[in-house]
Amino acid sequence: MREHWDLEDGISFLNHGSFGATPRAVLESQSALRRRMELEPVRFFRDELEALAESARGELGRFVGAHPADLAFVPNATTGVNAVVRSLPLQTRDEILITDHGYNACSNAARFAAARAGATVVTARIPFPLDDEDQIVAGILEAVSARTRLAVIDHVTSPTALIFPIRRIVTALAEAGIDTLVDGAHAPGMLDLDIEAIGAAYYTGNCHKWMCAPKGAAFLHVRPDRQDGIVPTTISHGANSSRSDVSKFRLLFDWTGTHDPSPYLSIPAAIATVDSMVDLGWAQVMQRNGELARSARDLLVETLGIPNPAPDRLLGSMAAVPLPDDGDPSSTDGGQPLRDQLLRDYHIEVPVPAWPAWPNRLLRISAHLYNQPDEYERLTRALQEIGISGD
Ligand SMILES: Cc1ncc(COP(=O)(O)O)c(C=O)c1O
């Protein structure tokens, strides 16, 4: 499979989760779009872009289970989160609920929007290691108050690589009158997604991670009853457009100034390219990646003698394991020394995420089609050689 990607020879790339990796065929399709754009830029932007975007939006909608009219393209999930939290009319003493498994950039967006309004951010504590999803739901509901206006909840968490039971969480919060903004940065292409069935007021997801689209391809889904007043961080022509065939929501998001639309226009190529790499298409891709991540996690915890931190059903194509304390205070600061050492001395790219709630370090592995079991065996041997052991 690896021959479909331009990944550097000699490096075990076990960090698809951070920035994705795009197959060559998808990049070639993106280059063709860029050539088309530069052949006659005015014709491309004025006459061709809208139809191309509609077609890409339709295919994305089918892939993630959403009506295309409710999908806006954004360059990344961080932008999707910012658009929502900065659009909401927060009042003094309102609360935005986040969790301690959240992604720092998105938690910062919530803090920024809250601080501007005199509102506060409340952080729900969710244990890790954990035994079941009830602990996740309970941790979130315990942090709810009468002042909670919005909950920003990850679908798949970044440092701890857990699939949160998002439908249960969204439903329970809705029963308490609280809207959820789902940060689904990792979900598209990792999970069989049905955004409408989840029912969240807001859902943002990246296509440049597990779907393997080029970098800069992401979406924001806003439920029709919440679209009024949700605006992009950049206001452009849509604000006073007289068009009535497209919703205000879409007019505002569809044009945020001149930009390169080729990443999101390449979403159909990414869907088709990865689909064609295995006999049974995307369902098999997701299943295979999940099985590889879980067996790699098993190998790590068994060989290194560390606790298995989460049940299999909470894992997708990534897994995080807690590393034992090595007594080096610098290694808790983002885990960079270990990540650097693994890359420098063993040619293995794997993150050692900072997660303040865990006193030591986490190690997170990813599995996509280009990964093979022997890469995790090499990682395990490298960790043993470095002296990492829970015994
Ligand atoms: C949970 C989560 N949210 C948001 C992001 C941000 O993604 P982007 O940088 O594409 O906006 C990430 C990136 O890893 C993430 O893991």
Tab-separated table of N, CA and C in Angstrom, residues 83-165:
chain	number	residue	atom	x	y	z
A	83	ALA	N	-15.569	29.489	14.230
A	83	ALA	CA	-16.753	30.130	13.649
A	83	ALA	C	-17.931	30.011	14.610
A	84	VAL	N	-18.104	28.833	15.192
A	84	VAL	CA	-19.272	28.632	16.064
A	84	VAL	C	-19.119	29.397	17.375
A	85	VAL	N	-18.025	29.186	18.082
A	85	VAL	CA	-17.932	29.799	19.418
A	85	VAL	C	-17.877	31.323	19.340
A	86	ARG	N	-17.331	31.845	18.230
A	86	ARG	CA	-17.244	33.306	18.122
A	86	ARG	C	-18.525	33.914	17.575
A	87	SER	N	-19.448	33.070	17.100
A	87	SER	CA	-20.728	33.592	16.600
A	87	SER	C	-21.791	33.635	17.687
A	88	LEU	N	-21.627	32.839	18.725
A	88	LEU	CA	-22.719	32.717	19.699
A	88	LEU	C	-22.833	33.966	20.567
A	89	PRO	N	-24.057	34.432	20.806
A	89	PRO	CA	-24.235	35.622	21.646
A	89	PRO	C	-24.148	35.260	23.128
A	90	LEU	N	-22.920	35.072	23.602
A	90	LEU	CA	-22.743	34.681	25.005
A	90	LEU	C	-22.986	35.871	25.926
A	91	GLN	N	-23.482	35.590	27.107
A	91	GLN	CA	-23.725	36.623	28.113
A	91	GLN	C	-22.741	36.432	29.279
A	92	THR	N	-22.578	37.512	30.045
A	92	THR	CA	-21.760	37.414	31.255
A	92	THR	C	-22.255	36.245	32.099
A	93	ARG	N	-21.331	35.475	32.600
A	93	ARG	CA	-21.566	34.335	33.499
A	93	ARG	C	-22.153	33.105	32.798
A	94	ASP	N	-22.351	33.177	31.477
A	94	ASP	CA	-22.653	31.942	30.748
A	94	ASP	C	-21.444	31.008	30.857
A	95	GLU	N	-21.693	29.733	30.601
A	95	GLU	CA	-20.593	28.769	30.647
A	95	GLU	C	-20.496	27.970	29.342
A	96	ILE	N	-19.262	27.777	28.883
A	96	ILE	CA	-19.000	26.825	27.796
A	96	ILE	C	-18.334	25.620	28.443
A	97	LEU	N	-18.872	24.461	28.156
A	97	LEU	CA	-18.316	23.233	28.739
A	97	LEU	C	-17.332	22.607	27.750
A	98	ILE	N	-16.134	22.303	28.210
A	98	ILE	CA	-15.170	21.547	27.405
A	98	ILE	C	-14.735	20.348	28.246
A	99	THR	N	-13.883	19.480	27.702
A	99	THR	CA	-13.391	18.366	28.529
A	99	THR	C	-11.871	18.420	28.597
A	100	ASP	N	-11.330	17.695	29.567
A	100	ASP	CA	-9.867	17.680	29.698
A	100	ASP	C	-9.219	16.730	28.684
A	101	HIS	N	-10.013	16.148	27.775
A	101	HIS	CA	-9.441	15.378	26.658
A	101	HIS	C	-9.478	16.207	25.365
A	102	GLY	N	-9.904	17.462	25.472
A	102	GLY	CA	-10.097	18.296	24.285
A	102	GLY	C	-8.779	18.739	23.655
A	103	TYR	N	-8.880	19.219	22.430
A	103	TYR	CA	-7.705	19.663	21.672
A	103	TYR	C	-7.396	21.102	22.069
A	104	ASN	N	-6.147	21.357	22.428
A	104	ASN	CA	-5.793	22.652	23.013
A	104	ASN	C	-6.248	23.838	22.165
A	105	ALA	N	-6.052	23.770	20.847
A	105	ALA	CA	-6.392	24.911	19.984
A	105	ALA	C	-7.887	25.219	20.082
A	106	CYS	N	-8.698	24.185	20.136
A	106	CYS	CA	-10.147	24.389	20.154
A	106	CYS	C	-10.607	24.835	21.544
A	107	SER	N	-9.967	24.320	22.580
A	107	SER	CA	-10.270	24.792	23.927
A	107	SER	C	-9.904	26.271	24.040
A	108	ASN	N	-8.788	26.658	23.399
A	108	ASN	CA	-8.400	28.080	23.402
A	108	ASN	C	-9.461	28.943	22.727
A	109	ALA	N	-10.030	28.443	21.625
A	109	ALA	CA	-11.085	29.212	20.935
A	109	ALA	C	-12.267	29.421	21.872
A	110	ALA	N	-12.627	28.374	22.612
A	110	ALA	CA	-13.730	28.499	23.577
A	110	ALA	C	-13.362	29.509	24.665
A	111	ARG	N	-12.125	29.443	25.145
A	111	ARG	CA	-11.692	30.389	26.202
A	111	ARG	C	-11.724	31.821	25.684
A	112	PHE	N	-11.293	32.022	24.456
A	112	PHE	CA	-11.263	33.362	23.868
A	112	PHE	C	-12.676	33.933	23.773
A	113	ALA	N	-13.585	33.117	23.215
A	113	ALA	CA	-14.964	33.604	23.034
A	113	ALA	C	-15.607	33.872	24.385
A	114	ALA	N	-15.325	33.004	25.353
A	114	ALA	CA	-15.920	33.179	26.682
A	114	ALA	C	-15.374	34.444	27.347
A	115	ALA	N	-14.059	34.613	27.288
A	115	ALA	CA	-13.437	35.758	27.976
A	115	ALA	C	-13.976	37.075	27.434
A	116	ARG	N	-14.195	37.124	26.113
A	116	ARG	CA	-14.683	38.356	25.473
A	116	ARG	C	-16.056	38.739	25.990
A	117	ALA	N	-16.847	37.740	26.361
A	117	ALA	CA	-18.232	38.005	26.781
A	117	ALA	C	-18.373	38.040	28.300
A	118	GLY	N	-17.267	37.837	29.024
A	118	GLY	CA	-17.374	37.730	30.482
A	118	GLY	C	-17.973	36.392	30.901
A	119	ALA	N	-17.955	35.446	29.992
A	119	ALA	CA	-18.442	34.094	30.315
A	119	ALA	C	-17.255	33.249	30.803
A	120	THR	N	-17.524	32.017	31.219
A	120	THR	CA	-16.436	31.180	31.706
A	120	THR	C	-16.439	29.827	30.992
A	121	VAL	N	-15.292	29.175	31.066
A	121	VAL	CA	-15.161	27.840	30.492
A	121	VAL	C	-15.041	26.855	31.647
A	122	VAL	N	-15.863	25.831	31.611
A	122	VAL	CA	-15.848	24.799	32.656
A	122	VAL	C	-15.301	23.517	32.024
A	123	THR	N	-14.312	22.926	32.681
A	123	THR	CA	-13.675	21.730	32.106
A	123	THR	C	-14.173	20.471	32.812
A	124	ALA	N	-14.837	19.615	32.054
A	124	ALA	CA	-15.282	18.330	32.605
A	124	ALA	C	-14.077	17.401	32.705
A	125	ARG	N	-13.980	16.700	33.825
A	125	ARG	CA	-12.863	15.752	34.040
A	125	ARG	C	-13.326	14.348	33.676
A	126	ILE	N	-12.582	13.724	32.798
A	126	ILE	CA	-12.921	12.365	32.367
A	126	ILE	C	-11.687	11.502	32.609
A	127	PRO	N	-11.878	10.389	33.316
A	127	PRO	CA	-10.677	9.612	33.666
A	127	PRO	C	-9.991	8.977	32.459
A	128	PHE	N	-8.734	8.721	32.574
A	128	PHE	CA	-7.960	7.933	31.613
A	128	PHE	C	-6.776	7.398	32.376
A	129	PRO	N	-6.559	6.112	32.422
A	129	PRO	CA	-7.323	5.004	31.867
A	129	PRO	C	-8.782	4.969	32.353
A	130	LEU	N	-9.610	4.297	31.535
A	130	LEU	CA	-11.027	4.170	31.921
A	130	LEU	C	-11.576	2.818	31.464
A	131	ASP	N	-12.711	2.439	32.092
A	131	ASP	CA	-13.266	1.099	31.834
A	131	ASP	C	-14.409	1.103	30.835
A	132	ASP	N	-15.223	2.149	30.853
A	132	ASP	CA	-16.336	2.151	29.896
A	132	ASP	C	-16.846	3.561	29.618
A	133	GLU	N	-17.749	3.626	28.631
A	133	GLU	CA	-18.200	4.929	28.142
A	133	GLU	C	-19.091	5.658	29.142
A	134	ASP	N	-19.664	4.915	30.119
A	134	ASP	CA	-20.492	5.591	31.120
A	134	ASP	C	-19.679	6.647	31.868
A	135	GLN	N	-18.387	6.371	32.059
A	135	GLN	CA	-17.542	7.330	32.782
A	135	GLN	C	-17.388	8.630	31.989
A	136	ILE	N	-17.432	8.504	30.660
A	136	ILE	CA	-17.303	9.702	29.812
A	136	ILE	C	-18.575	10.537	29.925
A	137	VAL	N	-19.717	9.855	29.780
A	137	VAL	CA	-21.003	10.582	29.832
A	137	VAL	C	-21.164	11.209	31.217
A	138	ALA	N	-20.846	10.443	32.257
A	138	ALA	CA	-21.022	10.949	33.625
A	138	ALA	C	-20.130	12.165	33.861
A	139	GLY	N	-18.875	12.099	33.414
A	139	GLY	CA	-17.941	13.216	33.623
A	139	GLY	C	-18.467	14.495	32.983
A	140	ILE	N	-19.050	14.347	31.795
A	140	ILE	CA	-19.571	15.535	31.096
A	140	ILE	C	-20.812	16.068	31.813
A	141	LEU	N	-21.716	15.178	32.170
A	141	LEU	CA	-22.972	15.649	32.779
A	141	LEU	C	-22.728	16.270	34.155
A	142	GLU	N	-21.709	15.780	34.857
A	142	GLU	CA	-21.397	16.370	36.173
A	142	GLU	C	-20.947	17.823	36.050
A	143	ALA	N	-20.420	18.196	34.886
A	143	ALA	CA	-19.903	19.563	34.722
A	143	ALA	C	-20.974	20.526	34.194
A	144	VAL	N	-22.174	20.010	33.946
A	144	VAL	CA	-23.257	20.856	33.429
A	144	VAL	C	-23.842	21.707	34.563
A	145	SER	N	-24.198	22.934	34.249
A	145	SER	CA	-24.916	23.753	35.236
A	145	SER	C	-26.042	24.482	34.507
A	146	ALA	N	-26.820	25.222	35.264
A	146	ALA	CA	-27.927	25.978	34.660
A	146	ALA	C	-27.404	27.047	33.709
A	147	ARG	N	-26.098	27.355	33.819
A	147	ARG	CA	-25.529	28.416	32.975
A	147	ARG	C	-24.857	27.880	31.717
A	148	THR	N	-24.812	26.557	31.548
A	148	THR	CA	-24.105	25.997	30.380
A	148	THR	C	-24.855	26.357	29.099
A	149	ARG	N	-24.173	27.034	28.195
A	149	ARG	CA	-24.793	27.449	26.926
A	149	ARG	C	-24.390	26.534	25.776
A	150	LEU	N	-23.201	25.987	25.854
A	150	LEU	CA	-22.671	25.181	24.747
A	150	LEU	C	-21.673	24.188	25.330
A	151	ALA	N	-21.675	22.973	24.757
A	151	ALA	CA	-20.626	22.010	25.108
A	151	ALA	C	-19.793	21.748	23.856
A	152	VAL	N	-18.491	21.830	23.994
A	152	VAL	CA	-17.581	21.509	22.880
A	152	VAL	C	-16.969	20.148	23.207
A	153	ILE	N	-17.387	19.140	22.459
A	153	ILE	CA	-17.023	17.763	22.808
A	153	ILE	C	-16.381	17.080	21.606
A	154	ASP	N	-15.254	16.427	21.831
A	154	ASP	CA	-14.589	15.703	20.736
A	154	ASP	C	-15.345	14.421	20.406
A	155	HIS	N	-15.350	14.079	19.130
A	155	HIS	CA	-15.884	12.767	18.748
A	155	HIS	C	-14.792	11.716	18.980
A	156	VAL	N	-13.587	12.006	18.496
A	156	VAL	CA	-12.427	11.152	18.782
A	156	VAL	C	-11.374	12.075	19.400
A	157	THR	N	-10.920	11.758	20.596
A	157	THR	CA	-10.035	12.688	21.301
A	157	THR	C	-8.614	12.607	20.747
A	158	SER	N	-7.903	13.709	20.865
A	158	SER	CA	-6.559	13.764	20.288
A	158	SER	C	-5.510	13.100	21.189
A	159	PRO	N	-5.306	13.567	22.437
A	159	PRO	CA	-4.198	12.968	23.198
A	159	PRO	C	-4.483	11.540	23.639
A	160	THR	N	-5.742	11.238	23.942
A	160	THR	CA	-6.081	9.928	24.508
A	160	THR	C	-6.686	8.979	23.469
A	161	ALA	N	-6.973	9.470	22.266
A	161	ALA	CA	-7.424	8.640	21.135
A	161	ALA	C	-8.659	7.799	21.465
A	162	LEU	N	-9.605	8.380	22.168
A	162	LEU	CA	-10.827	7.650	22.539
A	162	LEU	C	-11.986	8.075	21.646
A	163	ILE	N	-12.819	7.111	21.260
A	163	ILE	CA	-14.081	7.460	20.594
A	163	ILE	C	-15.091	7.738	21.702
A	164	PHE	N	-15.530	8.965	21.780
A	164	PHE	CA	-16.562	9.296	22.762
A	164	PHE	C	-17.930	8.829	22.227
A	165	PRO	N	-18.831	8.388	23.114
A	165	PRO	CA	-20.179	7.982	22.682
A	165	PRO	C	-20.996	9.224	22.345
